[in-house]
Coordinates of C-alpha atoms and ligand atoms in Angstrom, one line a residue:
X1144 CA 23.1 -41.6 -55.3
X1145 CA 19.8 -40.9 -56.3
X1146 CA 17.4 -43.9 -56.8
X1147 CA 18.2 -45.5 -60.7
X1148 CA 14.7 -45.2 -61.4
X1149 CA 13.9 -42.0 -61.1
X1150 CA 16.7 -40.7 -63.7
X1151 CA 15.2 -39.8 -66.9
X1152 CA 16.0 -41.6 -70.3
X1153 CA 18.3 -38.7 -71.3
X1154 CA 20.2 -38.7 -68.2
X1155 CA 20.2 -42.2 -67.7
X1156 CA 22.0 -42.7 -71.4
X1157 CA 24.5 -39.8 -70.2
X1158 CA 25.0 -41.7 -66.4
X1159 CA 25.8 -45.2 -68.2
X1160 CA 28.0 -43.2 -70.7
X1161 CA 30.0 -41.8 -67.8
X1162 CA 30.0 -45.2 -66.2
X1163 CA 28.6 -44.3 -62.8
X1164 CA 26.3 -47.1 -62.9
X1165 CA 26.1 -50.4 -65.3
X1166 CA 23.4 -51.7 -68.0
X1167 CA 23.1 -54.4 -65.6
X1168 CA 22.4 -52.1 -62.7
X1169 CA 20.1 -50.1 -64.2
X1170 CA 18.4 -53.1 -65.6
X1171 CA 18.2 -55.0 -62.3
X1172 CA 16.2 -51.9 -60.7
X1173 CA 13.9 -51.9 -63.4
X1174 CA 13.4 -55.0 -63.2
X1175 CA 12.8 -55.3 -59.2
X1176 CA 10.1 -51.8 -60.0
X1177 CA 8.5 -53.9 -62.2
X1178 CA 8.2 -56.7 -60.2
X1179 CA 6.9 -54.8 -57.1
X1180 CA 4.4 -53.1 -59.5
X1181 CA 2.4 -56.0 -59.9
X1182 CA -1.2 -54.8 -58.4
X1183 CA -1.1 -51.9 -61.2
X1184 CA -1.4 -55.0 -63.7
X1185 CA 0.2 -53.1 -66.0
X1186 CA 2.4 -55.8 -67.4
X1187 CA 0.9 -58.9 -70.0
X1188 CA 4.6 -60.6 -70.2
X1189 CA 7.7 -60.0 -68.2
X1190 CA 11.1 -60.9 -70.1
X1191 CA 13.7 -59.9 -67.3
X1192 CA 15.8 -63.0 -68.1
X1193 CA 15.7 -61.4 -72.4
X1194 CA 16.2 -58.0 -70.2
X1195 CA 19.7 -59.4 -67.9
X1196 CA 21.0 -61.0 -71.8
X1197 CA 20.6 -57.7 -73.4
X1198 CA 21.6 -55.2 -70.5
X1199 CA 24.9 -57.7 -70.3
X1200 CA 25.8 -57.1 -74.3
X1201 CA 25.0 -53.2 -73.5
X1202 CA 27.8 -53.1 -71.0
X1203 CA 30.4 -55.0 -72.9
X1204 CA 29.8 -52.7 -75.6
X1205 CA 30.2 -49.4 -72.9
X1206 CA 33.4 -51.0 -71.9
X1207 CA 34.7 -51.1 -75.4
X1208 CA 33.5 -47.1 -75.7
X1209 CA 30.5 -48.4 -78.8
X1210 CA 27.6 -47.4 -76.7
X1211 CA 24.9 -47.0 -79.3
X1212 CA 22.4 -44.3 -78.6
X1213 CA 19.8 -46.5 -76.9
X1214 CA 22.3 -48.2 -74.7
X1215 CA 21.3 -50.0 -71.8
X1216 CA 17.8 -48.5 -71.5
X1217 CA 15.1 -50.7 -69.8
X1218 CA 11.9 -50.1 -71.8
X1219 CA 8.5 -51.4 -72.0
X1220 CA 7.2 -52.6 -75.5
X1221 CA 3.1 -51.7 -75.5
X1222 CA 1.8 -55.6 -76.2
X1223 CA 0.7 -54.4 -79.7
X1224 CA 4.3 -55.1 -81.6
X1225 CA 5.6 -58.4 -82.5
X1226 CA 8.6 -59.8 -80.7
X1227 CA 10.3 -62.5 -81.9
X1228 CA 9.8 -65.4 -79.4
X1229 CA 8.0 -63.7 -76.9
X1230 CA 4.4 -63.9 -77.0
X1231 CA 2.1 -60.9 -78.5
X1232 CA -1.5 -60.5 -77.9
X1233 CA -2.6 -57.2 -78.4
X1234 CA -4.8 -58.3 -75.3
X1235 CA -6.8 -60.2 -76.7
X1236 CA -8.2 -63.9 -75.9
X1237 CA -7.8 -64.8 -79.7
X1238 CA -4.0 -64.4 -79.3
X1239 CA -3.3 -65.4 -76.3
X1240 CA -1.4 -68.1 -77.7
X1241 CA 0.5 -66.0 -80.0
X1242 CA 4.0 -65.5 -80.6
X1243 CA 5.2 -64.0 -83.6
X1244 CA 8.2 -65.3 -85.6
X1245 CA 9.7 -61.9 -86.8
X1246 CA 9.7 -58.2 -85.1
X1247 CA 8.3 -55.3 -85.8
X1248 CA 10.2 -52.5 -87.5
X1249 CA 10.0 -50.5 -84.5
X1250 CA 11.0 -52.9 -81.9
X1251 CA 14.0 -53.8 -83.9
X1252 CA 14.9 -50.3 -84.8
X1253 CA 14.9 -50.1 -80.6
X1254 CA 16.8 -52.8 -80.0
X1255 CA 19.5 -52.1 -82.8
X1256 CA 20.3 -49.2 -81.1
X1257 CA 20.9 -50.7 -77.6
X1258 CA 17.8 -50.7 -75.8
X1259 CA 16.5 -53.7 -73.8
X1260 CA 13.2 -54.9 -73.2
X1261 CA 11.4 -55.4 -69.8
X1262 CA 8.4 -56.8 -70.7
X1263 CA 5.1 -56.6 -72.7
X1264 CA 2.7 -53.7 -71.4
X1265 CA -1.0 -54.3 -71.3
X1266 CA -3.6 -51.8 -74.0
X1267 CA -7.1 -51.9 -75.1
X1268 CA -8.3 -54.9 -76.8
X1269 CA -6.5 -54.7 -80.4
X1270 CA -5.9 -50.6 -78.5
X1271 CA -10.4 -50.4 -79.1
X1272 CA -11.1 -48.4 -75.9
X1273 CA -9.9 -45.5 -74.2
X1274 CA -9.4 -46.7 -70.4
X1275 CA -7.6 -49.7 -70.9
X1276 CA -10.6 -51.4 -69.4
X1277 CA -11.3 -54.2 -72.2
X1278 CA -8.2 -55.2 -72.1
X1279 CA -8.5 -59.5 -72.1
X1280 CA -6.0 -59.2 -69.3
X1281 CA -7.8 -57.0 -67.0
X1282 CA -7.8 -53.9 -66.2
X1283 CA -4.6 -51.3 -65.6
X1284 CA -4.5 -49.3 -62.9
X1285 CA -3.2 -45.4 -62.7
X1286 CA -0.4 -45.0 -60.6
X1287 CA -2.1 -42.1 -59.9
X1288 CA -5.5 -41.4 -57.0
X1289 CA -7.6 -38.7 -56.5
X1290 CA -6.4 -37.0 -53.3
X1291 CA -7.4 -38.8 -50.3
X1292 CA -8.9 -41.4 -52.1
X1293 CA -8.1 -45.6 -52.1
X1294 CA -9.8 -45.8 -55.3
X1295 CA -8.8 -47.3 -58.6
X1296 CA -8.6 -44.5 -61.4
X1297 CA -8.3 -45.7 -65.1
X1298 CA -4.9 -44.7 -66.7
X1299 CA -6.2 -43.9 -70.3
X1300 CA -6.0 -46.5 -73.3
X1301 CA -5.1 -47.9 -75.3
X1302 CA -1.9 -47.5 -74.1
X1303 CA -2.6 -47.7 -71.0
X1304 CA 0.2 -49.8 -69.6
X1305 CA 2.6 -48.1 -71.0
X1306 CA 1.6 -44.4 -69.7
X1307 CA 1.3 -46.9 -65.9
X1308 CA 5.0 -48.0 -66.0
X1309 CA 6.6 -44.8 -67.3
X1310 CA 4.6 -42.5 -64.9
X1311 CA 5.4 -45.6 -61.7
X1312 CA 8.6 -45.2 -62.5
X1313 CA 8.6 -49.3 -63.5
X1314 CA 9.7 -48.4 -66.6
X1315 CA 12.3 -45.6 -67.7
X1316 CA 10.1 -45.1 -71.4
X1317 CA 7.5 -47.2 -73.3
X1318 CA 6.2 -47.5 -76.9
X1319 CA 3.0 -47.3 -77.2
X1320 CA 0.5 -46.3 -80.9
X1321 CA -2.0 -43.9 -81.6
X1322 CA -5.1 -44.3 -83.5
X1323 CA -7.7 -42.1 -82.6
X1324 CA -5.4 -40.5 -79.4
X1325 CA -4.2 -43.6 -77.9
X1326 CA -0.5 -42.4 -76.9
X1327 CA -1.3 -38.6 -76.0
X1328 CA -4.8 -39.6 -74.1
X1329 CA -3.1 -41.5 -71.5
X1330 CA 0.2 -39.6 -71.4
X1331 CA -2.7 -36.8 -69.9
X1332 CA -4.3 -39.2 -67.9
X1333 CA -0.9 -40.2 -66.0
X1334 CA 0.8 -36.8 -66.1
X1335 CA 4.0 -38.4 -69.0
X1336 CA 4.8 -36.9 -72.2
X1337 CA 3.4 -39.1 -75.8
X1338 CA 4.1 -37.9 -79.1
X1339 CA 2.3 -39.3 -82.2
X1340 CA 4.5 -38.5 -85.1
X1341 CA 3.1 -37.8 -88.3
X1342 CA 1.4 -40.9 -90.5
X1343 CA 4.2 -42.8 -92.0
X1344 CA 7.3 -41.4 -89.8
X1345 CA 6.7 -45.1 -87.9
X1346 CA 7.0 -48.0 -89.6
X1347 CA 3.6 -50.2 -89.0
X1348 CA 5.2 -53.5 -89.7
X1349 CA 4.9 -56.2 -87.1
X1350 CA 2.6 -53.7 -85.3
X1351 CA -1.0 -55.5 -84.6
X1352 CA -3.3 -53.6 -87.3
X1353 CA -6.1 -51.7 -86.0
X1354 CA -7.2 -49.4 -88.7
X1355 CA -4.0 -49.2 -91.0
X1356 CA -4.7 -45.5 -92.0
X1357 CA -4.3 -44.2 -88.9
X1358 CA -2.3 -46.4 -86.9
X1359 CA 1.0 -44.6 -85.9
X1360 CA 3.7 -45.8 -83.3
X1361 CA 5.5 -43.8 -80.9
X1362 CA 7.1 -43.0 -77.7
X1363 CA 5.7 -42.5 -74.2
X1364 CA 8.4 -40.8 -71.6
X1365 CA 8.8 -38.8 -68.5
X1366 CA 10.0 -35.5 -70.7
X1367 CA 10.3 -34.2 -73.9
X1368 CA 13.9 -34.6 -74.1
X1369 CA 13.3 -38.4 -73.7
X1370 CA 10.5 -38.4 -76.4
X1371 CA 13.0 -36.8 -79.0
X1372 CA 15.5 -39.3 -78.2
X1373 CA 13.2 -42.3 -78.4
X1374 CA 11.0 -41.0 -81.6
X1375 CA 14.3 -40.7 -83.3
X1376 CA 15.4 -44.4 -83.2
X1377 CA 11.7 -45.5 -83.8
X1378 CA 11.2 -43.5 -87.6
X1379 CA 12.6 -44.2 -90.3
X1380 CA 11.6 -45.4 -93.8
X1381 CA 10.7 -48.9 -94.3
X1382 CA 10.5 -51.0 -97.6
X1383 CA 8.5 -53.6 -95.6
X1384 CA 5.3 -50.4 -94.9
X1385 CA 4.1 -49.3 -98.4
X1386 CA 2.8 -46.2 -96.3
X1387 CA 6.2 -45.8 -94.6
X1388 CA 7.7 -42.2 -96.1
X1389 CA 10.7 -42.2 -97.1
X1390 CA 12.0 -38.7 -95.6
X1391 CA 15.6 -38.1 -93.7
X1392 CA 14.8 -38.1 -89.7
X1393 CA 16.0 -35.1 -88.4
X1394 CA 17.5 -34.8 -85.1
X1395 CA 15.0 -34.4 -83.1
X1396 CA 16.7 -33.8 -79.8
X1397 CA 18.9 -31.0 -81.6
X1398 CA 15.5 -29.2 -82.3
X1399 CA 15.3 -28.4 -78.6
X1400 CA 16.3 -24.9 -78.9
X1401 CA 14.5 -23.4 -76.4
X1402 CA 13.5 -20.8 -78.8
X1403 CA 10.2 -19.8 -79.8
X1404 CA 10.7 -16.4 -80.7
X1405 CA 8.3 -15.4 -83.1
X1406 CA 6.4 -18.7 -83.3
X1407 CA 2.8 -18.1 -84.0
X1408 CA 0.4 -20.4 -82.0
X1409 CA -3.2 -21.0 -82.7
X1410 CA -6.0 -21.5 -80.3
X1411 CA -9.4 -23.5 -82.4
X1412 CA -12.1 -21.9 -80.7
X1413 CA -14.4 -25.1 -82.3
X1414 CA -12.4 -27.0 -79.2
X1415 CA -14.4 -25.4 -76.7
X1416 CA -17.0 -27.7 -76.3
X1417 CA -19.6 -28.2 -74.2
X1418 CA -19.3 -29.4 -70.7
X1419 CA -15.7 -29.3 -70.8
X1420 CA -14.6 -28.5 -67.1
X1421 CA -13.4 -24.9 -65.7
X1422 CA -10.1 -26.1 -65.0
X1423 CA -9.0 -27.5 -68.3
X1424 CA -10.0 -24.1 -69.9
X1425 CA -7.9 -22.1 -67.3
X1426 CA -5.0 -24.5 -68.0
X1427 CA -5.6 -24.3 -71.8
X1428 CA -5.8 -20.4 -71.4
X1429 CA -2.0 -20.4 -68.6
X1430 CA -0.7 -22.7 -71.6
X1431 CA -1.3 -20.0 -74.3
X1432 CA 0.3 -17.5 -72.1
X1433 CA 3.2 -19.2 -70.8
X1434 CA 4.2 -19.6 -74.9
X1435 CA 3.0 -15.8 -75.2
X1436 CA 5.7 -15.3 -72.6
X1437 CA 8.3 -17.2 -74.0
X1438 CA 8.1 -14.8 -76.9
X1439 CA 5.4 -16.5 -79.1
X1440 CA 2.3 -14.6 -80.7
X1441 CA -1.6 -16.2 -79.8
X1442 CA -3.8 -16.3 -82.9
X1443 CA -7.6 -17.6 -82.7
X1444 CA -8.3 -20.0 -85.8
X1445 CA -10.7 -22.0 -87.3
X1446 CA -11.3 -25.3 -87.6
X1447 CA -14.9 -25.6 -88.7
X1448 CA -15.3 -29.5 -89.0
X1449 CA -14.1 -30.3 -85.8
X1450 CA -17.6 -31.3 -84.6
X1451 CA -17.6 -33.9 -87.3
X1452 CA -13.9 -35.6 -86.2
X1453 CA -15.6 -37.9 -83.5
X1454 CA -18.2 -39.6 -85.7
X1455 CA -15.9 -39.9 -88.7
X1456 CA -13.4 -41.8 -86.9
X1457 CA -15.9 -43.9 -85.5
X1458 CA -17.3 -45.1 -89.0
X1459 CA -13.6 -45.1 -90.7
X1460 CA -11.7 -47.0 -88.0
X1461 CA -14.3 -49.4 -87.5
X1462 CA -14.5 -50.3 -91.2
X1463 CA -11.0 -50.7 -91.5
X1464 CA -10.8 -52.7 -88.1
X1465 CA -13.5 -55.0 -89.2
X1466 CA -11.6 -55.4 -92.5
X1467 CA -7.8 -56.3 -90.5
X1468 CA -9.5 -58.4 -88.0
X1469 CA -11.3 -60.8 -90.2
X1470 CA -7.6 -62.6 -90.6
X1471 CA -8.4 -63.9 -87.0
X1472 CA -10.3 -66.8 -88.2
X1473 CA -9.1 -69.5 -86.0
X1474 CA -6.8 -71.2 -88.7
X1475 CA -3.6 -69.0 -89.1
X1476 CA -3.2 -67.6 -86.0
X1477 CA -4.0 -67.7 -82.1
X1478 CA -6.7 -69.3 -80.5
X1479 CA -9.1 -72.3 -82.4
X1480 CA -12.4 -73.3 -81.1
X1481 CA -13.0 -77.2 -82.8
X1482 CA -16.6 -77.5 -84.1
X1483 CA -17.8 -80.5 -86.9
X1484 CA -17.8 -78.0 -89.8
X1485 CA -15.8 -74.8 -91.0
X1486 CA -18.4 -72.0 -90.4
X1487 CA -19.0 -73.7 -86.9
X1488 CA -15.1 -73.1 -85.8
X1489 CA -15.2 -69.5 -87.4
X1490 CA -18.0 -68.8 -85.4
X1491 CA -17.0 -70.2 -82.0
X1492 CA -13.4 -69.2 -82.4
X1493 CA -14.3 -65.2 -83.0
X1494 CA -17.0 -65.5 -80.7
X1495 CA -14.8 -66.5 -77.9
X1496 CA -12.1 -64.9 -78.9
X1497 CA -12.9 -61.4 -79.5
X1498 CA -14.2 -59.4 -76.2
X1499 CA -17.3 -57.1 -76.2
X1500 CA -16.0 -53.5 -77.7
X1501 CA -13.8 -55.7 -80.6
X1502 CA -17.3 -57.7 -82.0
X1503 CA -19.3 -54.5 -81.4
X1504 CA -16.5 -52.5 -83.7
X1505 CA -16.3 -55.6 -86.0
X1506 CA -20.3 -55.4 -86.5
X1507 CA -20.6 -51.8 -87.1
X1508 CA -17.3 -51.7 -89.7
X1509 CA -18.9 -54.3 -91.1
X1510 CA -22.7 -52.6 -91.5
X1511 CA -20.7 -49.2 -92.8
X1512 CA -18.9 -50.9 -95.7
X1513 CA -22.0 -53.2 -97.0
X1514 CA -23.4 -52.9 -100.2
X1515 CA -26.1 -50.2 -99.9
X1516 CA -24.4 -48.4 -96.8
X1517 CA -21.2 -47.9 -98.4
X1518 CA -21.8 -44.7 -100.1
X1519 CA -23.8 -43.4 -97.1
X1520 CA -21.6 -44.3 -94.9
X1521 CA -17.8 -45.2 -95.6
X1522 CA -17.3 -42.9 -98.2
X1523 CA -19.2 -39.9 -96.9
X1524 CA -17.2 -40.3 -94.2
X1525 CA -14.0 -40.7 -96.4
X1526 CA -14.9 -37.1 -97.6
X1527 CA -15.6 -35.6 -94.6
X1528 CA -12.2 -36.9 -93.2
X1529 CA -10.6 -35.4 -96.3
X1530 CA -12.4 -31.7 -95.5
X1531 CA -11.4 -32.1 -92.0
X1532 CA -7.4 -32.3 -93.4
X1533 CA -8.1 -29.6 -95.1
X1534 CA -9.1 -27.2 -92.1
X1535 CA -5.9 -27.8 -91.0
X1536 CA -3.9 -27.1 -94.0
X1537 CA -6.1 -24.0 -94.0
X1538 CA -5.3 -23.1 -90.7
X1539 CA -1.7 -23.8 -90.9
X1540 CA -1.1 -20.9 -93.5
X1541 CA -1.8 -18.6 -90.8
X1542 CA -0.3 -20.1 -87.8
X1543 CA 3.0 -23.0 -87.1
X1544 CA 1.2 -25.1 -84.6
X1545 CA -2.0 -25.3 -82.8
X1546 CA -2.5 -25.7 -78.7
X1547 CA -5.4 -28.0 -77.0
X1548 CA -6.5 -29.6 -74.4
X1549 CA -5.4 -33.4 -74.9
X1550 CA -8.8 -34.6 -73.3
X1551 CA -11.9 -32.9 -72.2
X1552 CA -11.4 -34.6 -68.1
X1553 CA -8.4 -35.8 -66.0
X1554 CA -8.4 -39.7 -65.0
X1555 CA -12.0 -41.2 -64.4
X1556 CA -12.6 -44.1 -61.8
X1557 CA -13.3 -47.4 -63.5
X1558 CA -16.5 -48.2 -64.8
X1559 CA -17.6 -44.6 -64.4
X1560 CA -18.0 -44.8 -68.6
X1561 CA -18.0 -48.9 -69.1
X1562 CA -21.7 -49.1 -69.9
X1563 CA -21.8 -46.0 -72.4
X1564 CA -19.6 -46.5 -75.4
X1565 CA -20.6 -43.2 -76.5
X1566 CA -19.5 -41.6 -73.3
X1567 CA -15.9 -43.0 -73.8
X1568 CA -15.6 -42.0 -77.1
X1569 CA -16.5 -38.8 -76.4
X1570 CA -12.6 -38.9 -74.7
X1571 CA -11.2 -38.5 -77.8
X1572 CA -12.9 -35.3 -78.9
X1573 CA -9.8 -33.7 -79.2
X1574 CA -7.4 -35.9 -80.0
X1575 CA -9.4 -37.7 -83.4
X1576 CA -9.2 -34.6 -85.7
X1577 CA -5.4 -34.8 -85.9
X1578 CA -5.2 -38.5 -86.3
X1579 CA -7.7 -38.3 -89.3
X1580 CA -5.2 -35.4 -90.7
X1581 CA -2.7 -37.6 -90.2
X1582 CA -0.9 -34.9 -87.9
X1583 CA 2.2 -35.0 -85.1
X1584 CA 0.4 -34.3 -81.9
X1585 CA 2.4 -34.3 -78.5
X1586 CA 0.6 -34.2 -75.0
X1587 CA 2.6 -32.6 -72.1
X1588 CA 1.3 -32.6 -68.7
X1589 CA 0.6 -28.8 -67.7
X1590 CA -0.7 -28.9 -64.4
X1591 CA -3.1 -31.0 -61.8
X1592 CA -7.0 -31.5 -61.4
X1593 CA -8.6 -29.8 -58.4
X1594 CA -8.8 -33.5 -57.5
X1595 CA -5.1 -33.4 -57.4
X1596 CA -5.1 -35.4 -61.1
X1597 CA -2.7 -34.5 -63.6
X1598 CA -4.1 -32.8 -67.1
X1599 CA -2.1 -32.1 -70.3
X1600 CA -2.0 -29.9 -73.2
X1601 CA -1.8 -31.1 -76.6
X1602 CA 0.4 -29.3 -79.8
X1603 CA -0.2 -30.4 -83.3
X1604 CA 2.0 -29.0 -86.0
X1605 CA 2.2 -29.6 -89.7
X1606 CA 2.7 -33.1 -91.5
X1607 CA 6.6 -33.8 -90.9
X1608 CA 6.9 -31.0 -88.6
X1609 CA 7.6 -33.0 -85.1
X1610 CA 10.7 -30.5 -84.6
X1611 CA 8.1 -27.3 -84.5
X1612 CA 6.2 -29.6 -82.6
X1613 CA 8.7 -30.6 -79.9
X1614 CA 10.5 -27.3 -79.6
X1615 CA 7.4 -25.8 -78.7
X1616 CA 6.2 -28.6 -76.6
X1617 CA 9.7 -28.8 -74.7
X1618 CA 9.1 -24.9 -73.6
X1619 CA 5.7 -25.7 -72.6
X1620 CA 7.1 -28.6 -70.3
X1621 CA 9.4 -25.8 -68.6
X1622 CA 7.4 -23.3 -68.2
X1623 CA 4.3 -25.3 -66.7
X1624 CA 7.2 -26.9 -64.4
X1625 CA 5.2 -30.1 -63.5
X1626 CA 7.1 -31.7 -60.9
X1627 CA 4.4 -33.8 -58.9
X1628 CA 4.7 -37.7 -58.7
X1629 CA 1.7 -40.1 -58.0
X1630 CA 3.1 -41.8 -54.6
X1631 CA 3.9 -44.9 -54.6
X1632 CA 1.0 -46.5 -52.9
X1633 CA 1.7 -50.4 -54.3
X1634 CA 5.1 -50.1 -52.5
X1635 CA 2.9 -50.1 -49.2
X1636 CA 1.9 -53.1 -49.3
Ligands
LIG401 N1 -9.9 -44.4 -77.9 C1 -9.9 -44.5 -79.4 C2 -10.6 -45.8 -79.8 O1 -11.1 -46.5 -79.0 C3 -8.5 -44.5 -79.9 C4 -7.8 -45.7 -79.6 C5 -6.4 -45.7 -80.2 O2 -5.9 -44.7 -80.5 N2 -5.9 -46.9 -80.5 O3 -10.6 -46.1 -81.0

């Protein structure tokens, strides 16, 4: 039989169906991966005795033939949702100590339909960064190397864990969120598939806030079949998420047709920025004709605000991250530094607690929404962001979904970008503009690096249009045939 962990979610679900292996089984393998993976430090909490208790129920309820659709699947939960009983810290020293009394929407939507959790996966700081590399907790490590080299390359953040354990094979599919690129970034970086549905498919309740207009959940897998199946338990509306839609979920799976006759693709010439390497333009440009191939028509379009994306996100989630975060105040939750008076335990408490690229993001949300830099800032800004949705509703009169690169390099070593914040955000170049649209944006990997590094191609479609999105994205995936695997180097050891 081949090895339990390298079945996909999709054919995992159909295996345990069919009974060849058990919940338990399935569970157990996971669970020894996980263990095993331990130098990728991908994992903040491990729950494999909460992962025996719930693969157990899964197989009682296969024997009785009331497998939900979830059943038995070992995932891991991205350290950013609430978990009843099991500590959440959004890796972060201020809540280290912090576990939540109630679950997120998500996380319970998973687990109601049969899935079982391995363990917490490590992010970002409060998912600030884009390398995983402020994470409280240390560092994650790709499970993928440059050829022929012993060094450490970052996986991409925040979700950075997640994209390690899907693409290690020490999970069989993760959640992660997406604020600024956070899913489909490192879904590129470690050659997985991450879909960001549109704003409000995902509940945000019980999810860590970051900035609450843009924060969106959803899932990180090995294909695009297992991202339908996973996105489609996750949605839903949600009384307890006043920005939650309330909108039938389609079946997402179902919209794998395999049929893109007619489709019309467009191509943003303002993505072709500077710098950007040879490579990712060649892939960008076998991308566009593999879909020409598969019967779809190119268009060029316009998206003239693009160069504006980057530094409206970085004044709009700032503000609203400085804004969320000032609840960490040492008195409701998480960490508490004692001092003599009030102001002297705010102060020592967030000083301590929050780590360099958190207080530099609390300072400047904080300077943008001041009196006297508000209008300047915030709400120019605010505007912009506005204009920059509207580029997209332009262009999607002419086209049904838009192809990009996901980021403008594969995997960089870590703390090649550390000492330039300016030089990581730049990461996000491409993925920003849909998150301030609000758009569903997928990243598939296409192809590898010179350096032997996978890269992927991004599709954004129109708001509540994830089935355009993944039809499209699941004949890109079969076309580009990406069939490499980082090798298991930890397993050395
Ligand atoms: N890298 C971006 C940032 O640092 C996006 C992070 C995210 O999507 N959570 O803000």
């Amino acid at each position: 039989m081949t090895n339990l962990t390298d079945l996909t979610l999709a054919a995992a679900r159909d295996g345990l169906r069919a009974k060849k292996f058990s919940a338990a089984e399935l569970t157990r393998a996971y669970v020894d991966a996980m263990l095993a993976a331990r130098p990728l430090n991908a994992f903040i909490s491990e729950t494999p005795v909460i992962a025996k208790r719930m693969a157990d129920e899964s197989d009682a309820r296969i024997a009785k033939g009331e497998a939900r659709p979830l059943e038995g699947l070992p995932l891991a939960i991205k350290d950013l949702f609430c978990t009843k009983g099991v500590r959440t810290t959004a890796a972060s020293h201020i809540l280290e100590p912090f576990t939540p009394t109630y679950e997120s929407t998500v996380t319970s939507n998973l687990w109601r339909d049969g899935a079982v959790m391995l363990g917490k996966v490590n992010l970002d700081e409060f998912a600030m960064g884009s390398s995983n590399e402020t994470s409280y907790f240390g560092p994650v490590e790709n499970p993928w190397r440059k050829q022929g080299e012993n060094k450490s390359r970052v996986p991409g953040g925040s979700s950075g864990g997640s994209a390690a354990s899907v693409s290690g094979h020490f999970a069989i599919a993760a959640t992660g969120t997406d604020t600024g690129g956070s899913i489909r970034q490192p879904a590129a970086f470690c050659g997985i598939v991450g879909i960001k549905p549109t704003y409000g498919r995902c509940s945000r309740f019980g999810i860590v806030a970051f900035a609450s207009s843009l924060d969106q959940a959803g899932p990180m897998t090995r294909d695009v079949r297992d991202a339908a199946i996973m996105l489609q338990s996750m949605c839903g509306f949600d009384a307890k998420d006043s920005t939650s839609v309330d909108m039938p979920v389609p079946d997402f799976e179902k919209a794998l047709t395999g049929n893109i006759k007619g489709l019309r693709v467009g191509i943003p010439e303002e993505y072709r920025v500077d710098g950007m390497p040879k490579e990712i333009e060649a892939l960008w440009q076998k991308g566009a004709d593999m879909l020409r191939a598969a019967g779809a028509t190119i268009h060029p379009v316009k998206l003239p605000l693009t160069k504006y994306a980057l530094p409206t996100y970085y004044i709009v989630a700032p503000a609203e991250c400085s804004s969320n975060l000032a609840r960490y105040d040492g008195v409701r939750f998480g960490l508490r530094k004692k001092a003599d008076d009030l102001v002297g335990m705010y102060e020592g408490t967030r000083g301590e607690g929050f780590g360099r690229e958190v207080r530099r993001r609390i300072l400047i949300g904080t300077y943008v929404l001041s009196a006297g830099y508000y209008d300047a800032y915030y709400l120019k800004a605010q505007r912009v962001r506005a204009l920059i949705a509207k580029d997209f509703n332009d262009a999607f009169q002419h086209v049904d979904v838009l192809l990009t690169p996901t980021a403008p390099s594969a995997a960089f070593a870590r703390g090649e970008k550390t000492a330039d914040p300016i030089s990581m955000y730049l990461n996000d170049v491409f993925t920003v503009p849909a998150s301030l649209a609000g758009l569903p944006g997928i990243s598939v990997p296409a192809g590898l690096s010179g350096e032997g590094l996978p890269l992927g191609l991004q599709l954004i479609g129109r708001a509540y249009d994830e089935e355009t999105v993944l039809r499209t994205a699941h004949v890109l995936e079969q076309a580009a045939a990406f069939k490499a695997q980082p090798e298991k180097w930890w397993n050395a050891a």
